[in-house]
Amino acid sequence: MTAPAAPVRLLLADDHPVVRAGLRAVLETEPDFEIAADVPTAEEAVALAARLDVDVVLMDLQFGGRMLGSRATAEITARPGAPRVLILTTYDSDADILAAIEAGATGYLLKDAPPDELAAAVRSAAAGKSALAPAVALRLMDRMRTPATALSRRETEVLQLVADGLSNAAISKRLFLSQATVKSHLVHIYSKLGVDSRTAAVAAATARGLIRR
Amino acid sequence: MTAPAAPVRLLLADDHPVVRAGLRAVLETEPDFEIAADVPTAEEAVALAARLDVDVVLMDLQFGGRMLGSRATAEITARPGAPRVLILTTYDSDADILAAIEAGATGYLLKDAPPDELAAAVRSAAAGKSALAPAVALRLMDRMRTPATALSRRETEVLQLVADGLSNAAISKRLFLSQATVKSHLVHIYSKLGVDSRTAAVAAATARGLIRR
DNA sequence: CCCGCCCTCCACCTTTCGATGGATGCCGCG
DNA sequence: CGCGGCATCCATCGAAAGGTGGAGGGCGGG
């Protein structure tokens, strides 16, 4: 414990060159960190995580439109002796957070985190402890407190089409349902979200990150 | 022209410490750049832009929820002998771009720009030339081609409230209008966006970046 | 000065949506 | 096995939203 431990080996994955450079700059100043590589795509992160035997992967969730961040996380953590994965992203969308944690992420940080918080999170992750940014933790607590937030698969599907601007008739055709069924789903959605119109449901769901935009 | 010109003095404004560090790291390697300061708020950017007599300000548009980026740009460029302002942001929302250009920004870059593109844009800006990221330029061309895309101030205001989930009655109260007026605005919005329902209008407008989520 | 655009408002009518109150089959859990 | 949650379906009714066709004032540019 008191002996100078082996350095924490890091892999940075983010599609923004500026962010990669920033993470390098911020983390390189920590004497016990060693940055093995930085990559611009989720695919390269998966490949190098295995090859370079790193301790912690710092990964963005949004890779230029492609939603591969959480999948990459799942693939990395699936292997035995896998490194810890720390999600580092701009948004605190509920859906993203849940997906990342289910995919096996050890922590979830926001990009506006100050450098010392970032370094602390990396050390926590390396030690196997979970690390959540305060803002993210609050959000999770909030979600736990309101159990009604969980929409069923079908309800989410319907709501997503509503958000895309489709009418009930169009949705019923798309999903091979009757309009009555679509309305039933909507009624349930409204009561779960505490709203009373389709537009309000979309607003509430996007605010809570239940559907993608 | 051939003489080693005075260095380009830069001011960086971004609320993300990591991004500030990244910009520093990327731009410091250019021998003809000199970073006068970096600040985490729009207010400080306005204050220091005057005091440090910089040549180019690199400014984020989103400052921790506050929409002050474009206002800060306007305040900086309003003064005589003002520096050029380069907007550097994550999103290519039409509304944001227009607001920034109207506020007097010299260029608009996306944060996923490679370092050399970034440096080139800074030099362009310092020389007084406009600089637009290719993706942004494309978007603007696109907008020019579809003249119907431009919503009036009032229409945007109404549509934003629709996107927030308000009913026509609620909107009319909020804006001190009659419901008839709200409906009129909506009819115009629908025809401009080529849709025929409020939810579809919201979907189309967010897709084109006309309103913020 | 007139034209066009924006903003505001009105009346009437049609369509869609939401509210209510059911029913059925399926599946997992205690 | 029975209960509850989910997904599916139904009919009816009133309310909200959308369609049509106006009208008038303000403001800027040709």
CSV table of C-alpha atoms (C1' of nucleotides) in Angstrom, one decimal:
chain,number,residue,atom,x,y,z
A,1,MET,CA,0.0,0.0,0.0
A,2,THR,CA,2.7,2.5,0.9
A,3,ALA,CA,5.1,1.3,-1.8
A,4,PRO,CA,5.0,3.2,-5.0
A,5,ALA,CA,2.5,1.1,-6.9
A,6,ALA,CA,2.7,0.4,-10.6
A,7,PRO,CA,1.3,3.2,-12.6
A,8,VAL,CA,-2.3,3.2,-13.7
A,9,ARG,CA,-2.4,2.5,-17.4
A,10,LEU,CA,-5.0,4.5,-19.3
A,11,LEU,CA,-6.7,4.3,-22.7
A,12,LEU,CA,-8.6,7.3,-23.9
A,13,ALA,CA,-11.4,7.0,-26.5
A,14,ASP,CA,-13.1,10.1,-27.8
A,15,ASP,CA,-13.8,11.2,-31.3
A,16,HIS,CA,-12.9,14.8,-30.6
A,17,PRO,CA,-9.1,15.5,-31.0
A,18,VAL,CA,-9.4,18.5,-28.7
A,19,VAL,CA,-10.9,16.4,-25.9
A,20,ARG,CA,-8.3,13.7,-26.3
A,21,ALA,CA,-5.5,16.3,-26.1
A,22,GLY,CA,-7.3,17.8,-23.1
A,23,LEU,CA,-7.5,14.5,-21.3
A,24,ARG,CA,-3.9,13.8,-22.0
A,25,ALA,CA,-2.9,17.2,-20.7
A,26,VAL,CA,-4.9,16.9,-17.6
A,27,LEU,CA,-4.1,13.3,-16.7
A,28,GLU,CA,-0.4,13.3,-17.7
A,29,THR,CA,0.3,15.7,-14.9
A,30,GLU,CA,-0.6,13.0,-12.4
A,31,PRO,CA,2.6,11.1,-11.7
A,32,ASP,CA,0.9,7.7,-11.1
A,33,PHE,CA,-0.9,7.7,-14.4
A,34,GLU,CA,0.4,6.5,-17.7
A,35,ILE,CA,-1.5,7.0,-20.9
A,36,ALA,CA,-1.1,3.9,-23.1
A,37,ALA,CA,-2.9,5.3,-26.1
A,38,ASP,CA,-5.7,7.5,-27.3
A,39,VAL,CA,-8.1,6.6,-30.1
A,40,PRO,CA,-10.8,8.3,-32.0
A,41,THR,CA,-13.2,5.4,-32.5
A,42,ALA,CA,-15.0,2.9,-30.3
A,43,GLU,CA,-13.8,0.0,-32.5
A,44,GLU,CA,-10.1,0.9,-31.9
A,45,ALA,CA,-10.9,1.2,-28.2
A,46,VAL,CA,-12.2,-2.4,-28.1
A,47,ALA,CA,-9.1,-3.6,-30.1
A,48,LEU,CA,-6.5,-1.8,-28.0
A,49,ALA,CA,-8.1,-2.4,-24.7
A,50,ALA,CA,-7.2,-6.1,-25.1
A,51,ARG,CA,-3.8,-5.7,-26.7
A,52,LEU,CA,-2.3,-3.0,-24.4
A,53,ASP,CA,-3.5,-4.4,-21.1
A,54,VAL,CA,-4.6,-1.2,-19.7
A,55,ASP,CA,-6.2,-0.7,-16.3
A,56,VAL,CA,-8.8,1.9,-17.1
A,57,VAL,CA,-10.5,2.9,-20.3
A,58,LEU,CA,-11.9,6.5,-20.4
A,59,MET,CA,-14.7,6.3,-23.0
A,60,ASP,CA,-17.0,8.7,-24.7
A,61,LEU,CA,-20.5,7.5,-25.4
A,62,GLN,CA,-21.2,9.6,-28.5
A,63,PHE,CA,-18.9,8.7,-31.4
A,64,GLY,CA,-19.9,11.0,-34.3
A,65,GLY,CA,-23.5,10.0,-34.5
A,66,ARG,CA,-22.9,6.3,-34.0
A,67,MET,CA,-24.2,5.0,-30.7
A,68,LEU,CA,-21.4,2.5,-30.3
A,69,GLY,CA,-20.0,3.7,-27.0
A,70,SER,CA,-22.2,1.5,-24.8
A,71,ARG,CA,-21.6,-1.5,-27.1
A,72,ALA,CA,-17.9,-1.0,-27.0
A,73,THR,CA,-18.1,-0.9,-23.2
A,74,ALA,CA,-20.0,-4.2,-23.2
A,75,GLU,CA,-17.5,-5.8,-25.4
A,76,ILE,CA,-14.5,-4.7,-23.4
A,77,THR,CA,-15.9,-5.7,-20.0
A,78,ALA,CA,-17.1,-9.0,-21.3
A,79,ARG,CA,-13.6,-10.5,-21.5
A,80,PRO,CA,-11.9,-12.0,-18.5
A,81,GLY,CA,-9.4,-9.8,-16.8
A,82,ALA,CA,-10.9,-6.8,-18.6
A,83,PRO,CA,-10.0,-3.2,-17.7
A,84,ARG,CA,-12.5,-1.0,-15.9
A,85,VAL,CA,-14.4,1.4,-18.2
A,86,LEU,CA,-15.2,4.9,-17.1
A,87,ILE,CA,-17.8,6.7,-19.2
A,88,LEU,CA,-17.0,10.3,-19.9
A,89,THR,CA,-19.6,12.2,-21.7
A,90,THR,CA,-21.3,15.5,-22.1
A,91,TYR,CA,-24.8,14.6,-21.2
A,92,ASP,CA,-26.6,13.1,-18.2
A,93,SER,CA,-29.4,11.4,-20.0
A,94,ASP,CA,-31.0,8.7,-17.9
A,95,ALA,CA,-31.2,6.3,-20.8
A,96,ASP,CA,-27.5,6.7,-21.5
A,97,ILE,CA,-26.5,6.2,-17.9
A,98,LEU,CA,-28.6,3.1,-17.5
A,99,ALA,CA,-27.3,1.6,-20.7
A,100,ALA,CA,-23.7,2.3,-19.8
A,101,ILE,CA,-24.0,0.8,-16.3
A,102,GLU,CA,-25.8,-2.2,-17.7
A,103,ALA,CA,-23.0,-2.6,-20.2
A,104,GLY,CA,-20.6,-2.9,-17.3
A,105,ALA,CA,-19.2,0.6,-16.9
A,106,THR,CA,-17.5,1.2,-13.6
A,107,GLY,CA,-18.4,4.9,-13.5
A,108,TYR,CA,-20.0,7.8,-15.3
A,109,LEU,CA,-18.5,11.3,-15.5
A,110,LEU,CA,-19.5,14.5,-17.1
A,111,LYS,CA,-17.0,16.3,-19.3
A,112,ASP,CA,-17.4,19.5,-17.3
A,113,ALA,CA,-15.8,17.7,-14.3
A,114,PRO,CA,-12.8,19.6,-12.8
A,115,PRO,CA,-9.4,17.8,-13.3
A,116,ASP,CA,-9.0,16.7,-9.7
A,117,GLU,CA,-12.5,15.0,-9.7
A,118,LEU,CA,-11.5,13.3,-12.9
A,119,ALA,CA,-8.2,12.0,-11.5
A,120,ALA,CA,-10.0,10.8,-8.3
A,121,ALA,CA,-12.5,8.9,-10.4
A,122,VAL,CA,-9.8,7.2,-12.4
A,123,ARG,CA,-8.1,6.1,-9.2
A,124,SER,CA,-11.4,4.8,-7.8
A,125,ALA,CA,-12.0,2.9,-11.0
A,126,ALA,CA,-8.5,1.4,-11.0
A,127,ALA,CA,-9.1,0.2,-7.4
A,128,GLY,CA,-12.3,-1.4,-8.6
A,129,LYS,CA,-14.6,1.1,-6.9
A,130,SER,CA,-17.5,2.7,-8.6
A,131,ALA,CA,-17.3,6.4,-9.5
A,132,LEU,CA,-20.3,8.6,-10.3
A,133,ALA,CA,-20.3,12.3,-10.8
A,134,PRO,CA,-22.4,14.1,-8.2
A,135,ALA,CA,-24.8,15.3,-10.9
A,136,VAL,CA,-25.2,11.8,-12.2
A,137,ALA,CA,-25.7,10.3,-8.8
A,138,LEU,CA,-28.4,12.8,-8.0
A,139,ARG,CA,-30.2,11.9,-11.2
A,140,LEU,CA,-30.1,8.2,-10.3
A,141,MET,CA,-31.4,8.9,-6.8
A,142,ASP,CA,-34.2,10.9,-8.4
A,143,ARG,CA,-35.1,8.0,-10.7
A,144,MET,CA,-35.1,5.6,-7.9
A,145,ARG,CA,-37.6,7.8,-6.0
A,146,THR,CA,-40.0,7.9,-8.9
A,147,PRO,CA,-40.7,4.3,-9.8
A,148,ALA,CA,-43.3,5.3,-12.4
A,149,THR,CA,-40.5,6.4,-14.8
A,150,ALA,CA,-40.1,2.9,-16.3
A,151,LEU,CA,-41.9,2.6,-19.6
A,152,SER,CA,-42.5,-0.9,-21.1
A,153,ARG,CA,-40.7,-1.8,-24.3
A,154,ARG,CA,-43.8,-1.4,-26.3
A,155,GLU,CA,-44.7,1.9,-24.7
A,156,THR,CA,-41.2,3.3,-25.5
A,157,GLU,CA,-41.6,2.2,-29.1
A,158,VAL,CA,-44.9,4.0,-29.4
A,159,LEU,CA,-43.6,7.1,-27.7
A,160,GLN,CA,-40.5,7.2,-30.0
A,161,LEU,CA,-42.8,7.3,-33.0
A,162,VAL,CA,-44.9,10.0,-31.4
A,163,ALA,CA,-41.7,12.0,-31.0
A,164,ASP,CA,-40.9,11.5,-34.6
A,165,GLY,CA,-44.1,13.3,-35.4
A,166,LEU,CA,-46.4,10.4,-36.5
A,167,SER,CA,-50.1,10.5,-35.9
A,168,ASN,CA,-51.9,7.7,-34.0
A,169,ALA,CA,-53.1,6.4,-37.3
A,170,ALA,CA,-49.6,6.3,-38.8
A,171,ILE,CA,-48.3,4.6,-35.6
A,172,SER,CA,-50.9,2.0,-35.7
A,173,LYS,CA,-50.1,1.1,-39.3
A,174,ARG,CA,-46.3,1.1,-38.6
A,175,LEU,CA,-46.7,-1.2,-35.7
A,176,PHE,CA,-49.5,-3.3,-37.1
A,177,LEU,CA,-51.9,-2.3,-34.3
A,178,SER,CA,-55.3,-0.8,-34.1
A,179,GLN,CA,-55.6,2.9,-33.3
A,180,ALA,CA,-57.3,1.9,-30.1
A,181,THR,CA,-54.2,0.0,-28.9
A,182,VAL,CA,-52.0,3.0,-29.7
A,183,LYS,CA,-54.3,5.2,-27.6
A,184,SER,CA,-54.2,2.7,-24.8
A,185,HIS,CA,-50.5,2.7,-24.7
A,186,LEU,CA,-50.5,6.5,-24.8
A,187,VAL,CA,-52.9,6.7,-21.8
A,188,HIS,CA,-50.5,4.5,-19.8
A,189,ILE,CA,-47.6,6.6,-20.9
A,190,TYR,CA,-49.3,9.8,-19.9
A,191,SER,CA,-50.1,8.5,-16.4
A,192,LYS,CA,-46.6,7.2,-15.9
A,193,LEU,CA,-45.1,10.5,-17.0
A,194,GLY,CA,-47.7,12.6,-15.3
A,195,VAL,CA,-48.7,14.5,-18.4
A,196,ASP,CA,-51.8,14.7,-20.5
A,197,SER,CA,-50.8,15.3,-24.1
A,198,ARG,CA,-48.5,13.8,-26.6
A,199,THR,CA,-46.3,16.8,-26.9
A,200,ALA,CA,-45.9,17.0,-23.2
A,201,ALA,CA,-45.1,13.3,-23.1
A,202,VAL,CA,-42.4,13.8,-25.6
A,203,ALA,CA,-41.0,16.8,-23.7
A,204,ALA,CA,-41.0,14.9,-20.4
A,205,ALA,CA,-39.5,11.8,-22.0
A,206,THR,CA,-36.7,13.7,-23.7
A,207,ALA,CA,-36.0,15.6,-20.5
A,208,ARG,CA,-35.6,12.3,-18.6
A,209,GLY,CA,-33.7,10.7,-21.5
A,210,LEU,CA,-36.2,8.0,-22.0
A,211,ILE,CA,-36.2,8.4,-25.8
A,212,ARG,CA,-33.5,9.5,-28.3
A,213,ARG,CA,-33.8,12.7,-30.1
B,1,MET,CA,4.5,39.2,-45.2
B,2,THR,CA,7.7,37.3,-45.1
B,3,ALA,CA,8.9,38.9,-41.8
B,4,PRO,CA,8.1,36.9,-38.7
B,5,ALA,CA,4.8,38.6,-37.8
B,6,ALA,CA,3.7,39.3,-34.2
B,7,PRO,CA,2.2,36.3,-32.7
B,8,VAL,CA,-1.6,35.8,-32.7
B,9,ARG,CA,-2.9,36.4,-29.2
B,10,LEU,CA,-5.7,34.0,-28.2
B,11,LEU,CA,-8.3,33.9,-25.5
B,12,LEU,CA,-10.1,30.6,-24.8
B,13,ALA,CA,-13.5,30.5,-23.3
B,14,ASP,CA,-15.1,27.2,-22.5
B,15,ASP,CA,-16.8,25.9,-19.3
B,16,HIS,CA,-15.2,22.4,-19.7
B,17,PRO,CA,-11.7,22.3,-18.0
B,18,VAL,CA,-10.8,19.4,-20.2
B,19,VAL,CA,-11.6,21.2,-23.4
B,20,ARG,CA,-9.7,24.3,-22.3
B,21,ALA,CA,-6.7,22.1,-21.6
B,22,GLY,CA,-7.1,20.4,-25.0
B,23,LEU,CA,-7.3,23.7,-26.9
B,24,ARG,CA,-4.2,24.9,-25.0
B,25,ALA,CA,-2.3,21.7,-25.9
B,26,VAL,CA,-3.3,21.8,-29.5
B,27,LEU,CA,-2.8,25.5,-30.1
B,28,GLU,CA,0.4,25.9,-28.1
B,29,THR,CA,2.3,23.7,-30.5
B,30,GLU,CA,1.8,26.4,-33.2
B,31,PRO,CA,4.8,28.7,-32.9
B,32,ASP,CA,2.9,31.8,-34.1
B,33,PHE,CA,0.2,31.5,-31.5
B,34,GLU,CA,0.2,32.9,-28.0
B,35,ILE,CA,-2.5,32.0,-25.5
B,36,ALA,CA,-3.2,35.1,-23.4
B,37,ALA,CA,-5.7,33.3,-21.1
B,38,ASP,CA,-8.4,30.7,-20.8
B,39,VAL,CA,-11.6,31.3,-18.8
B,40,PRO,CA,-14.6,29.2,-17.8
B,41,THR,CA,-17.4,31.7,-18.2
B,42,ALA,CA,-18.8,34.0,-20.9
B,43,GLU,CA,-18.6,37.0,-18.5
B,44,GLU,CA,-14.9,36.6,-17.9
B,45,ALA,CA,-14.4,36.3,-21.6
B,46,VAL,CA,-16.1,39.7,-22.2
B,47,ALA,CA,-14.1,41.3,-19.4
B,48,LEU,CA,-10.7,39.9,-20.5
B,49,ALA,CA,-11.2,40.3,-24.3
B,50,ALA,CA,-11.0,44.1,-23.7
B,51,ARG,CA,-8.3,44.1,-21.1
B,52,LEU,CA,-5.8,41.7,-22.7
B,53,ASP,CA,-6.0,43.0,-26.2
B,54,VAL,CA,-6.2,39.7,-27.9
B,55,ASP,CA,-6.6,39.0,-31.6
B,56,VAL,CA,-8.9,36.1,-31.6
B,57,VAL,CA,-11.4,34.8,-29.0
B,58,LEU,CA,-12.3,31.1,-29.2
B,59,MET,CA,-15.7,30.8,-27.6
B,60,ASP,CA,-18.0,28.0,-26.7
B,61,LEU,CA,-21.7,28.7,-27.1
B,62,GLN,CA,-23.1,26.6,-24.3
B,63,PHE,CA,-22.0,27.7,-20.9
B,64,GLY,CA,-23.4,25.3,-18.4
B,65,GLY,CA,-27.0,25.6,-19.4
B,66,ARG,CA,-26.8,29.4,-19.7
B,67,MET,CA,-27.2,30.7,-23.3
B,68,LEU,CA,-24.8,33.5,-22.9
B,69,GLY,CA,-22.3,32.6,-25.6
B,70,SER,CA,-23.9,34.5,-28.4
B,71,ARG,CA,-24.6,37.5,-26.1
B,72,ALA,CA,-21.0,37.5,-25.0
B,73,THR,CA,-20.0,37.5,-28.7
B,74,ALA,CA,-22.2,40.4,-29.4
B,75,GLU,CA,-20.7,42.4,-26.5
B,76,ILE,CA,-17.2,41.7,-27.5
B,77,THR,CA,-17.6,42.5,-31.2
B,78,ALA,CA,-19.6,45.7,-30.4
B,79,ARG,CA,-16.6,47.6,-29.2
B,80,PRO,CA,-14.3,49.4,-31.6
B,81,GLY,CA,-11.0,47.6,-32.3
B,82,ALA,CA,-12.6,44.4,-31.0
B,83,PRO,CA,-11.0,41.0,-31.5
B,84,ARG,CA,-12.4,38.4,-33.9
B,85,VAL,CA,-14.6,35.8,-32.3
B,86,LEU,CA,-14.5,32.2,-33.4
B,87,ILE,CA,-17.4,30.1,-32.2
B,88,LEU,CA,-16.2,26.6,-31.2
B,89,THR,CA,-19.1,24.3,-30.3
B,90,THR,CA,-20.3,20.8,-30.3
B,91,TYR,CA,-23.5,21.2,-32.3
B,92,ASP,CA,-24.3,22.5,-35.7
B,93,SER,CA,-27.8,23.7,-34.9
B,94,ASP,CA,-29.1,26.2,-37.5
B,95,ALA,CA,-30.5,28.5,-34.8
B,96,ASP,CA,-27.2,28.7,-33.0
B,97,ILE,CA,-25.2,29.3,-36.1
B,98,LEU,CA,-27.5,32.1,-37.3
B,99,ALA,CA,-27.5,33.7,-33.8
B,100,ALA,CA,-23.7,33.5,-33.6
B,101,ILE,CA,-23.2,35.1,-37.0
B,102,GLU,CA,-25.7,37.8,-36.3
B,103,ALA,CA,-23.8,38.5,-33.1
B,104,GLY,CA,-20.7,39.2,-35.1
B,105,ALA,CA,-18.8,35.9,-35.0
B,106,THR,CA,-16.1,35.6,-37.6
B,107,GLY,CA,-16.4,31.8,-37.9
B,108,TYR,CA,-18.1,28.7,-36.6
B,109,LEU,CA,-16.2,25.5,-35.9
B,110,LEU,CA,-17.2,22.1,-34.5
B,111,LYS,CA,-15.3,20.6,-31.6
B,112,ASP,CA,-14.6,17.5,-33.6
B,113,ALA,CA,-12.4,19.5,-36.0
B,114,PRO,CA,-8.9,18.2,-36.4
B,115,PRO,CA,-6.1,20.3,-35.0
B,116,ASP,CA,-4.8,21.6,-38.3
B,117,GLU,CA,-8.2,22.7,-39.4
B,118,LEU,CA,-8.5,24.5,-36.1
B,119,ALA,CA,-5.2,26.3,-36.5
B,120,ALA,CA,-6.1,27.3,-40.0
B,121,ALA,CA,-9.4,28.7,-38.9
B,122,VAL,CA,-7.6,30.8,-36.2
B,123,ARG,CA,-5.2,32.2,-38.7
B,124,SER,CA,-8.1,33.0,-41.1
B,125,ALA,CA,-9.9,34.8,-38.3
B,126,ALA,CA,-6.8,36.7,-37.3
B,127,ALA,CA,-6.5,37.9,-40.9
B,128,GLY,CA,-10.1,39.0,-40.8
B,129,LYS,CA,-11.3,36.3,-43.1
B,130,SER,CA,-14.4,34.2,-42.2
B,131,ALA,CA,-14.0,30.6,-41.3
B,132,LEU,CA,-16.7,28.0,-41.4
B,133,ALA,CA,-16.3,24.3,-40.8
B,134,PRO,CA,-17.2,22.2,-43.8
B,135,ALA,CA,-20.1,20.6,-42.0
B,136,VAL,CA,-21.4,24.0,-41.0
B,137,ALA,CA,-21.0,25.4,-44.5
B,138,LEU,CA,-23.0,22.6,-45.9
B,139,ARG,CA,-25.7,23.2,-43.4
B,140,LEU,CA,-25.9,26.8,-44.4
B,141,MET,CA,-26.0,26.0,-48.1
B,142,ASP,CA,-28.8,23.6,-47.3
B,143,ARG,CA,-30.7,26.3,-45.5
B,144,MET,CA,-30.3,28.7,-48.4
B,145,ARG,CA,-31.7,26.1,-50.8
B,146,THR,CA,-34.9,25.7,-48.7
B,147,PRO,CA,-36.1,29.2,-48.2
B,148,ALA,CA,-39.1,28.0,-46.3
B,149,THR,CA,-36.9,27.0,-43.4
B,150,ALA,CA,-36.8,30.5,-41.8
B,151,LEU,CA,-39.2,30.9,-39.0
B,152,SER,CA,-40.0,34.3,-37.7
B,153,ARG,CA,-39.0,35.3,-34.1
B,154,ARG,CA,-42.6,34.9,-32.9
B,155,GLU,CA,-43.1,31.6,-34.7
B,156,THR,CA,-39.9,30.2,-33.1
B,157,GLU,CA,-41.1,31.3,-29.7
B,158,VAL,CA,-44.5,29.6,-30.2
B,159,LEU,CA,-42.9,26.4,-31.5
B,160,GLN,CA,-40.5,26.2,-28.6
B,161,LEU,CA,-43.4,26.3,-26.2
B,162,VAL,CA,-45.1,23.6,-28.2
B,163,ALA,CA,-41.9,21.5,-27.9
B,164,ASP,CA,-42.0,22.1,-24.2
B,165,GLY,CA,-45.4,20.3,-24.2
B,166,LEU,CA,-47.7,23.3,-23.7
B,167,SER,CA,-51.3,23.3,-25.2
B,168,ASN,CA,-52.5,26.1,-27.4
B,169,ALA,CA,-54.4,27.5,-24.4
B,170,ALA,CA,-51.3,27.5,-22.2
B,171,ILE,CA,-49.2,29.1,-24.9
B,172,SER,CA,-51.8,31.9,-25.5
B,173,LYS,CA,-51.7,32.7,-21.8
B,174,ARG,CA,-48.0,32.6,-21.6
B,175,LEU,CA,-47.5,34.9,-24.5
B,176,PHE,CA,-50.6,37.1,-23.8
B,177,LEU,CA,-52.1,36.2,-27.1
B,178,SER,CA,-55.5,34.8,-28.1
B,179,GLN,CA,-55.7,31.1,-29.0
B,180,ALA,CA,-56.6,32.2,-32.5
B,181,THR,CA,-53.2,33.9,-32.9
B,182,VAL,CA,-51.4,30.9,-31.6
B,183,LYS,CA,-53.2,28.8,-34.2
B,184,SER,CA,-52.3,31.2,-36.9
B,185,HIS,CA,-48.7,31.0,-36.0
B,186,LEU,CA,-48.9,27.2,-36.0
B,187,VAL,CA,-50.5,27.1,-39.4
B,188,HIS,CA,-47.7,29.2,-40.8
B,189,ILE,CA,-45.1,27.0,-39.1
B,190,TYR,CA,-46.7,23.9,-40.5
B,191,SER,CA,-46.6,25.2,-44.0
B,192,LYS,CA,-43.0,26.4,-43.7
B,193,LEU,CA,-41.9,23.1,-42.3
B,194,GLY,CA,-44.1,21.0,-44.6
B,195,VAL,CA,-45.9,19.1,-41.8
B,196,ASP,CA,-49.4,19.0,-40.5
B,197,SER,CA,-49.3,18.5,-36.8
B,198,ARG,CA,-47.6,19.9,-33.7
B,199,THR,CA,-45.6,16.9,-32.9
B,200,ALA,CA,-44.4,16.6,-36.5
B,201,ALA,CA,-43.4,20.3,-36.4
B,202,VAL,CA,-41.4,19.7,-33.3
B,203,ALA,CA,-39.7,16.7,-34.8
B,204,ALA,CA,-38.9,18.6,-38.0
B,205,ALA,CA,-37.7,21.7,-36.1
B,206,THR,CA,-35.4,19.8,-33.8
B,207,ALA,CA,-34.0,17.8,-36.7
B,208,ARG,CA,-33.1,21.1,-38.4
B,209,GLY,CA,-31.9,22.6,-35.2
B,210,LEU,CA,-34.5,25.4,-35.3
B,211,ILE,CA,-35.3,25.0,-31.6
B,212,ARG,CA,-33.4,23.8,-28.6
B,213,ARG,CA,-34.6,20.7,-26.9
C,1,DC,C1',-46.2,55.3,-52.0
C,2,DC,C1',-47.5,50.7,-52.3
C,3,DC,C1',-46.3,45.9,-51.7
C,4,DG,C1',-45.1,42.2,-48.9
C,5,DC,C1',-44.1,40.2,-44.5
C,6,DC,C1',-45.0,39.8,-39.8
C,7,DC,C1',-48.0,39.9,-36.0
C,8,DT,C1',-52.4,40.0,-34.3
C,9,DC,C1',-57.3,38.6,-34.1
C,10,DC,C1',-62.0,36.5,-35.6
C,11,DA,C1',-65.6,32.7,-37.0
C,12,DC,C1',-66.9,28.2,-38.7
C,13,DC,C1',-66.1,23.6,-39.6
C,14,DT,C1',-63.7,18.9,-39.7
C,15,DT,C1',-60.5,15.8,-37.8
C,16,DT,C1',-57.8,14.1,-34.4
C,17,DC,C1',-56.9,13.2,-29.8
C,18,DG,C1',-57.8,12.1,-25.0
C,19,DA,C1',-60.9,10.3,-21.3
C,20,DT,C1',-63.7,6.7,-19.8
C,21,DG,C1',-64.7,2.0,-19.0
C,22,DG,C1',-64.5,-1.8,-20.4
C,23,DA,C1',-62.6,-7.1,-22.5
C,24,DT,C1',-59.2,-10.8,-23.7
C,25,DG,C1',-55.0,-13.8,-23.7
C,26,DC,C1',-50.3,-14.3,-22.0
C,27,DC,C1',-46.8,-14.8,-18.7
C,28,DG,C1',-44.2,-14.8,-14.4
C,29,DC,C1',-44.3,-15.0,-9.4
C,30,DG,C1',-45.6,-16.1,-4.9
D,1,DC,C1',-53.3,-21.9,-9.0
D,2,DG,C1',-54.7,-17.3,-8.8
D,3,DC,C1',-53.1,-12.6,-9.0
D,4,DG,C1',-51.0,-8.7,-11.4
D,5,DG,C1',-48.8,-6.6,-15.2
D,6,DC,C1',-48.4,-6.3,-20.1
D,7,DA,C1',-50.1,-6.1,-24.7
D,8,DT,C1',-53.9,-6.3,-27.4
D,9,DC,C1',-58.5,-4.8,-28.8
D,10,DC,C1',-63.3,-2.3,-28.6
D,11,DA,C1',-67.0,1.9,-28.5
D,12,DT,C1',-68.4,6.3,-27.3
D,13,DC,C1',-68.1,11.2,-26.2
D,14,DG,C1',-66.4,15.8,-25.4
D,15,DA,C1',-62.3,18.5,-26.0
D,16,DA,C1',-58.4,20.0,-28.4
D,17,DA,C1',-56.1,20.8,-32.5
D,18,DG,C1',-56.1,21.7,-37.4
D,19,DG,C1',-58.2,23.8,-42.0
D,20,DT,C1',-60.2,27.7,-44.4
D,21,DG,C1',-60.9,32.2,-45.2
D,22,DG,C1',-60.8,36.1,-43.9
D,23,DA,C1',-59.2,41.3,-41.5
D,24,DG,C1',-56.3,45.1,-39.9
D,25,DG,C1',-52.0,47.6,-38.2
D,26,DG,C1',-47.0,48.2,-38.4
D,27,DC,C1',-42.7,48.4,-40.8
D,28,DG,C1',-39.2,48.1,-44.3
D,29,DG,C1',-37.6,48.2,-49.3
D,30,DG,C1',-38.3,48.8,-54.2
